[in-house]
CSV table of C-alpha atoms in Angstrom, one decimal:
chain,number,residue,atom,x,y,z
L,23,THR,CA,-17.0,-2.1,14.2
L,24,ILE,CA,-14.3,0.6,15.2
L,25,ASP,CA,-11.8,-2.1,14.0
L,26,ASP,CA,-13.6,-2.5,10.7
L,27,ILE,CA,-13.7,1.5,10.3
L,28,VAL,CA,-9.9,1.6,11.2
L,29,ALA,CA,-8.8,-1.3,8.6
L,30,ALA,CA,-11.0,0.6,5.9
L,31,LEU,CA,-9.2,3.8,6.6
L,32,HIS,CA,-5.6,2.1,6.5
L,33,ARG,CA,-6.9,0.7,3.0
L,34,GLY,CA,-8.0,4.0,1.7
L,35,GLY,CA,-4.4,5.5,2.1
L,36,GLU,CA,-4.5,9.5,1.8
L,37,GLY,CA,-8.2,9.5,1.3
L,38,GLY,CA,-9.0,8.4,4.7
L,39,ARG,CA,-6.5,10.6,6.5
L,40,CYS,CA,-9.6,13.0,8.1
L,41,ILE,CA,-12.4,11.3,9.4
L,42,SER,CA,-15.8,13.1,10.7
L,43,VAL,CA,-17.9,11.2,13.3
L,44,ILE,CA,-21.4,12.6,13.1
L,45,GLY,CA,-24.4,11.7,14.9
L,46,SER,CA,-27.9,11.0,13.4
L,47,GLU,CA,-29.4,12.7,16.4
L,48,ARG,CA,-28.1,13.7,20.0
L,49,ASP,CA,-27.2,11.3,22.7
L,50,VAL,CA,-26.4,8.4,19.8
L,51,GLY,CA,-23.0,8.1,21.4
L,52,THR,CA,-20.9,10.2,18.7
L,53,THR,CA,-18.3,11.2,21.3
L,54,LEU,CA,-17.7,7.6,22.4
L,55,THR,CA,-17.3,6.5,18.8
L,56,ALA,CA,-15.0,9.6,17.8
L,57,ILE,CA,-13.1,8.6,21.3
L,58,ALA,CA,-12.8,5.0,20.3
L,59,LEU,CA,-11.9,5.8,16.9
L,60,ALA,CA,-9.1,8.0,17.9
L,61,ARG,CA,-7.5,5.7,20.4
L,62,ALA,CA,-7.5,2.8,17.8
L,63,LEU,CA,-5.8,4.9,15.1
L,64,SER,CA,-3.4,6.2,17.8
L,65,ARG,CA,-1.9,2.9,18.5
L,66,THR,CA,-0.1,3.1,15.3
L,67,ALA,CA,0.0,6.9,14.1
L,68,ARG,CA,-0.2,10.5,15.2
L,69,VAL,CA,-3.7,11.2,15.8
L,70,VAL,CA,-5.6,14.5,16.6
L,71,LEU,CA,-9.4,14.6,18.0
L,72,VAL,CA,-11.1,17.9,17.4
L,73,ASP,CA,-14.4,18.6,18.9
L,74,LEU,CA,-16.6,20.5,16.8
L,75,ALA,CA,-19.7,19.2,18.6
L,76,PHE,CA,-20.1,22.7,19.8
L,77,VAL,CA,-23.8,22.4,21.1
L,78,SER,CA,-22.9,19.6,23.5
L,79,PRO,CA,-18.7,19.2,23.7
L,80,ASN,CA,-17.6,16.2,25.9
L,81,VAL,CA,-14.0,15.5,24.4
L,82,ASP,CA,-12.3,17.8,27.1
L,83,ALA,CA,-13.6,14.8,29.7
L,84,ILE,CA,-10.8,12.6,28.6
L,85,SER,CA,-8.1,15.4,28.5
L,86,ASP,CA,-4.9,15.6,30.7
L,87,ASP,CA,-6.0,19.2,30.8
L,88,PRO,CA,-9.5,19.4,30.9
L,89,ALA,CA,-9.5,23.5,31.7
L,90,ALA,CA,-7.5,24.1,28.6
L,91,PRO,CA,-8.9,26.8,26.2
L,92,GLY,CA,-10.0,24.9,22.7
L,93,MET,CA,-10.7,25.8,19.4
L,94,ALA,CA,-13.2,28.3,20.2
L,95,GLU,CA,-10.3,30.4,21.7
L,96,LEU,CA,-8.2,29.6,18.8
L,97,VAL,CA,-10.4,30.9,16.2
L,98,ARG,CA,-11.1,34.0,18.2
L,99,GLY,CA,-7.3,34.6,18.5
L,100,THR,CA,-7.1,34.4,22.4
L,101,ALA,CA,-5.1,30.9,22.1
L,102,SER,CA,-2.5,29.4,20.1
L,103,PHE,CA,-2.1,26.1,19.1
L,104,GLY,CA,0.2,25.0,21.9
L,105,ASP,CA,-2.4,26.2,24.0
L,106,VAL,CA,-5.2,24.3,22.8
L,107,ILE,CA,-3.6,20.7,22.0
L,108,THR,CA,-3.9,18.5,25.0
L,109,LYS,CA,-3.4,14.8,25.6
L,110,ASP,CA,-5.8,12.2,26.1
L,111,ARG,CA,-5.2,10.4,29.3
L,112,GLY,CA,-6.3,6.9,27.9
L,113,SER,CA,-4.1,6.9,24.8
L,114,ARG,CA,-1.2,8.6,22.4
L,115,ALA,CA,-4.3,10.7,20.7
L,116,HIS,CA,-3.8,14.7,21.0
L,117,LEU,CA,-6.9,16.5,21.7
L,118,VAL,CA,-8.5,19.9,20.9
L,119,ALA,CA,-11.4,20.7,23.0
L,120,ALA,CA,-14.5,22.8,21.8
L,121,GLY,CA,-13.7,25.6,24.4
L,122,GLN,CA,-15.8,28.3,25.7
L,123,VAL,CA,-18.1,28.3,22.8
L,124,GLY,CA,-20.9,30.1,24.8
L,125,ASN,CA,-23.7,31.2,22.2
L,126,ASP,CA,-21.7,31.2,19.1
L,127,ALA,CA,-21.7,28.0,18.1
L,128,ASN,CA,-23.3,28.9,14.4
L,129,GLY,CA,-20.5,31.6,14.2
L,130,LEU,CA,-17.7,29.5,15.1
L,131,PHE,CA,-18.8,26.9,12.8
L,132,GLN,CA,-18.6,29.3,9.9
L,133,SER,CA,-15.8,31.0,10.8
L,134,GLN,CA,-13.0,30.7,7.9
L,135,MET,CA,-10.4,30.5,10.9
L,136,LEU,CA,-11.9,27.3,12.3
L,137,TRP,CA,-11.4,25.4,8.8
L,138,ALA,CA,-7.8,27.1,8.3
L,139,ALA,CA,-6.9,25.9,11.7
L,140,ILE,CA,-8.1,22.4,10.9
L,141,GLY,CA,-6.2,22.5,7.7
L,142,ALA,CA,-3.1,23.4,9.9
L,143,LEU,CA,-3.7,20.3,12.0
L,144,VAL,CA,-4.1,17.8,8.9
L,145,GLN,CA,-0.6,18.5,7.9
L,146,SER,CA,0.7,17.9,11.6
L,147,TYR,CA,-0.9,14.5,11.8
L,148,ASP,CA,-1.3,11.2,10.3
L,149,TYR,CA,-5.1,11.3,11.0
L,150,LEU,CA,-7.4,13.9,12.0
L,151,VAL,CA,-10.9,12.7,13.9
L,152,ILE,CA,-13.5,15.2,13.9
L,153,ASP,CA,-16.5,14.7,16.8
L,154,ALA,CA,-19.2,17.0,14.7
L,155,GLY,CA,-21.8,16.1,16.8
L,156,ALA,CA,-25.4,15.7,15.2
L,157,GLN,CA,-25.6,18.2,12.6
L,158,SER,CA,-28.1,19.5,10.0
L,159,GLY,CA,-27.5,19.3,6.5
L,160,ALA,CA,-26.7,22.7,5.8
L,161,ALA,CA,-23.9,22.5,8.2
L,162,LEU,CA,-22.3,19.2,6.8
L,163,ALA,CA,-20.9,21.0,3.6
L,164,PRO,CA,-17.8,22.6,5.4
L,165,VAL,CA,-17.2,19.3,7.6
L,166,ALA,CA,-17.2,17.2,4.1
L,167,VAL,CA,-14.5,19.6,2.7
L,168,ALA,CA,-12.3,19.1,5.9
L,169,ALA,CA,-12.8,15.6,6.5
L,170,PRO,CA,-14.5,13.6,3.6
L,171,TYR,CA,-14.4,10.2,5.1
L,172,ALA,CA,-17.7,10.1,7.3
L,173,VAL,CA,-18.8,7.8,10.4
L,174,LEU,CA,-22.7,8.1,10.6
L,175,VAL,CA,-23.6,7.1,14.2
L,176,GLY,CA,-27.0,5.7,14.3
L,177,GLY,CA,-27.6,4.3,17.9
L,178,ASP,CA,-31.3,3.2,17.4
L,179,THR,CA,-32.1,4.9,14.4
L,180,PRO,CA,-33.9,2.6,11.8
L,181,ALA,CA,-32.0,1.4,9.1
L,182,PRO,CA,-34.1,3.2,6.5
L,183,ALA,CA,-33.8,6.7,8.0
L,184,LEU,CA,-29.8,6.1,8.3
L,185,ALA,CA,-29.7,4.9,4.8
L,186,ALA,CA,-31.4,8.5,4.0
L,187,LEU,CA,-28.8,10.3,6.2
L,188,ALA,CA,-26.3,8.4,4.6
L,189,GLY,CA,-27.2,9.8,1.4
L,190,GLN,CA,-27.8,13.3,2.4
L,191,MET,CA,-24.1,13.3,3.6
L,192,GLN,CA,-23.0,11.7,0.5
L,193,ALA,CA,-24.8,14.8,-1.4
L,194,ALA,CA,-23.3,17.4,0.7
L,195,GLY,CA,-19.7,16.0,-0.7
L,196,PHE,CA,-18.8,13.2,1.5
L,197,ALA,CA,-16.6,10.9,-0.3
L,198,GLU,CA,-17.5,7.7,2.0
L,199,VAL,CA,-20.0,7.3,4.8
L,200,ALA,CA,-19.5,4.4,7.1
L,201,VAL,CA,-22.6,3.7,9.2
L,202,ARG,CA,-22.6,2.5,12.8
L,203,SER,CA,-25.6,1.8,14.5
L,204,GLY,CA,-26.5,-0.1,17.9
L,205,PRO,CA,-25.1,0.9,21.2
L,206,PRO,CA,-21.7,3.1,21.6
L,207,PRO,CA,-18.2,1.3,22.1
L,208,ALA,CA,-17.4,0.6,25.3
L,209,LEU,CA,-14.3,2.6,26.5
L,210,ASP,CA,-12.6,1.9,30.0
L,211,GLU,CA,-15.2,2.4,32.4
L,212,ILE,CA,-13.9,5.9,34.0
L,213,ALA,CA,-13.8,7.5,30.4
L,214,ALA,CA,-17.0,6.2,29.5
L,215,ALA,CA,-18.6,7.7,32.3
L,216,GLN,CA,-16.8,10.9,32.2
L,217,SER,CA,-17.5,11.2,28.4
L,218,ALA,CA,-21.1,10.4,28.6
L,219,ALA,CA,-21.7,13.1,31.6
């Protein structure tokens, strides 16, 4: 459960401050899991949720300013941190949406500016939660460096396939991989409907 993951993060101390939420495939509830985790952590800490699911970003749906620029604009130098950090309408968490990615998802993901920006956010918050979407093996390494504690969202993926994916993630550099299968966590109905859209 999300509460179990939060408890493990609290026990992990500094090692669990940066968390990647990664889907075994698309449409397994990765964003809903990332939102639920960020909201749970924000009850007692300063939390920022960053949307790096550039192929199918959804975090802006819960923002108090869904039209704000996001990580894409920050990396390209057309927006500042003050422009891209918004607030979650359902909690105390802060958000950085993906922004206007266009056809540049791979370029953004490989940009050193992206990871420098993530590093700067880590300095300002108690916890950084990354919604990384469904990622291929090649793209996992930079995420593992930035956020070495991972939550693998499996949905209905069979347990042996999830175990294999968790092993691949550890080989890519993740220090710990928590596996969450089954339906995504329930948020309040409005947020869940917007996030699933």
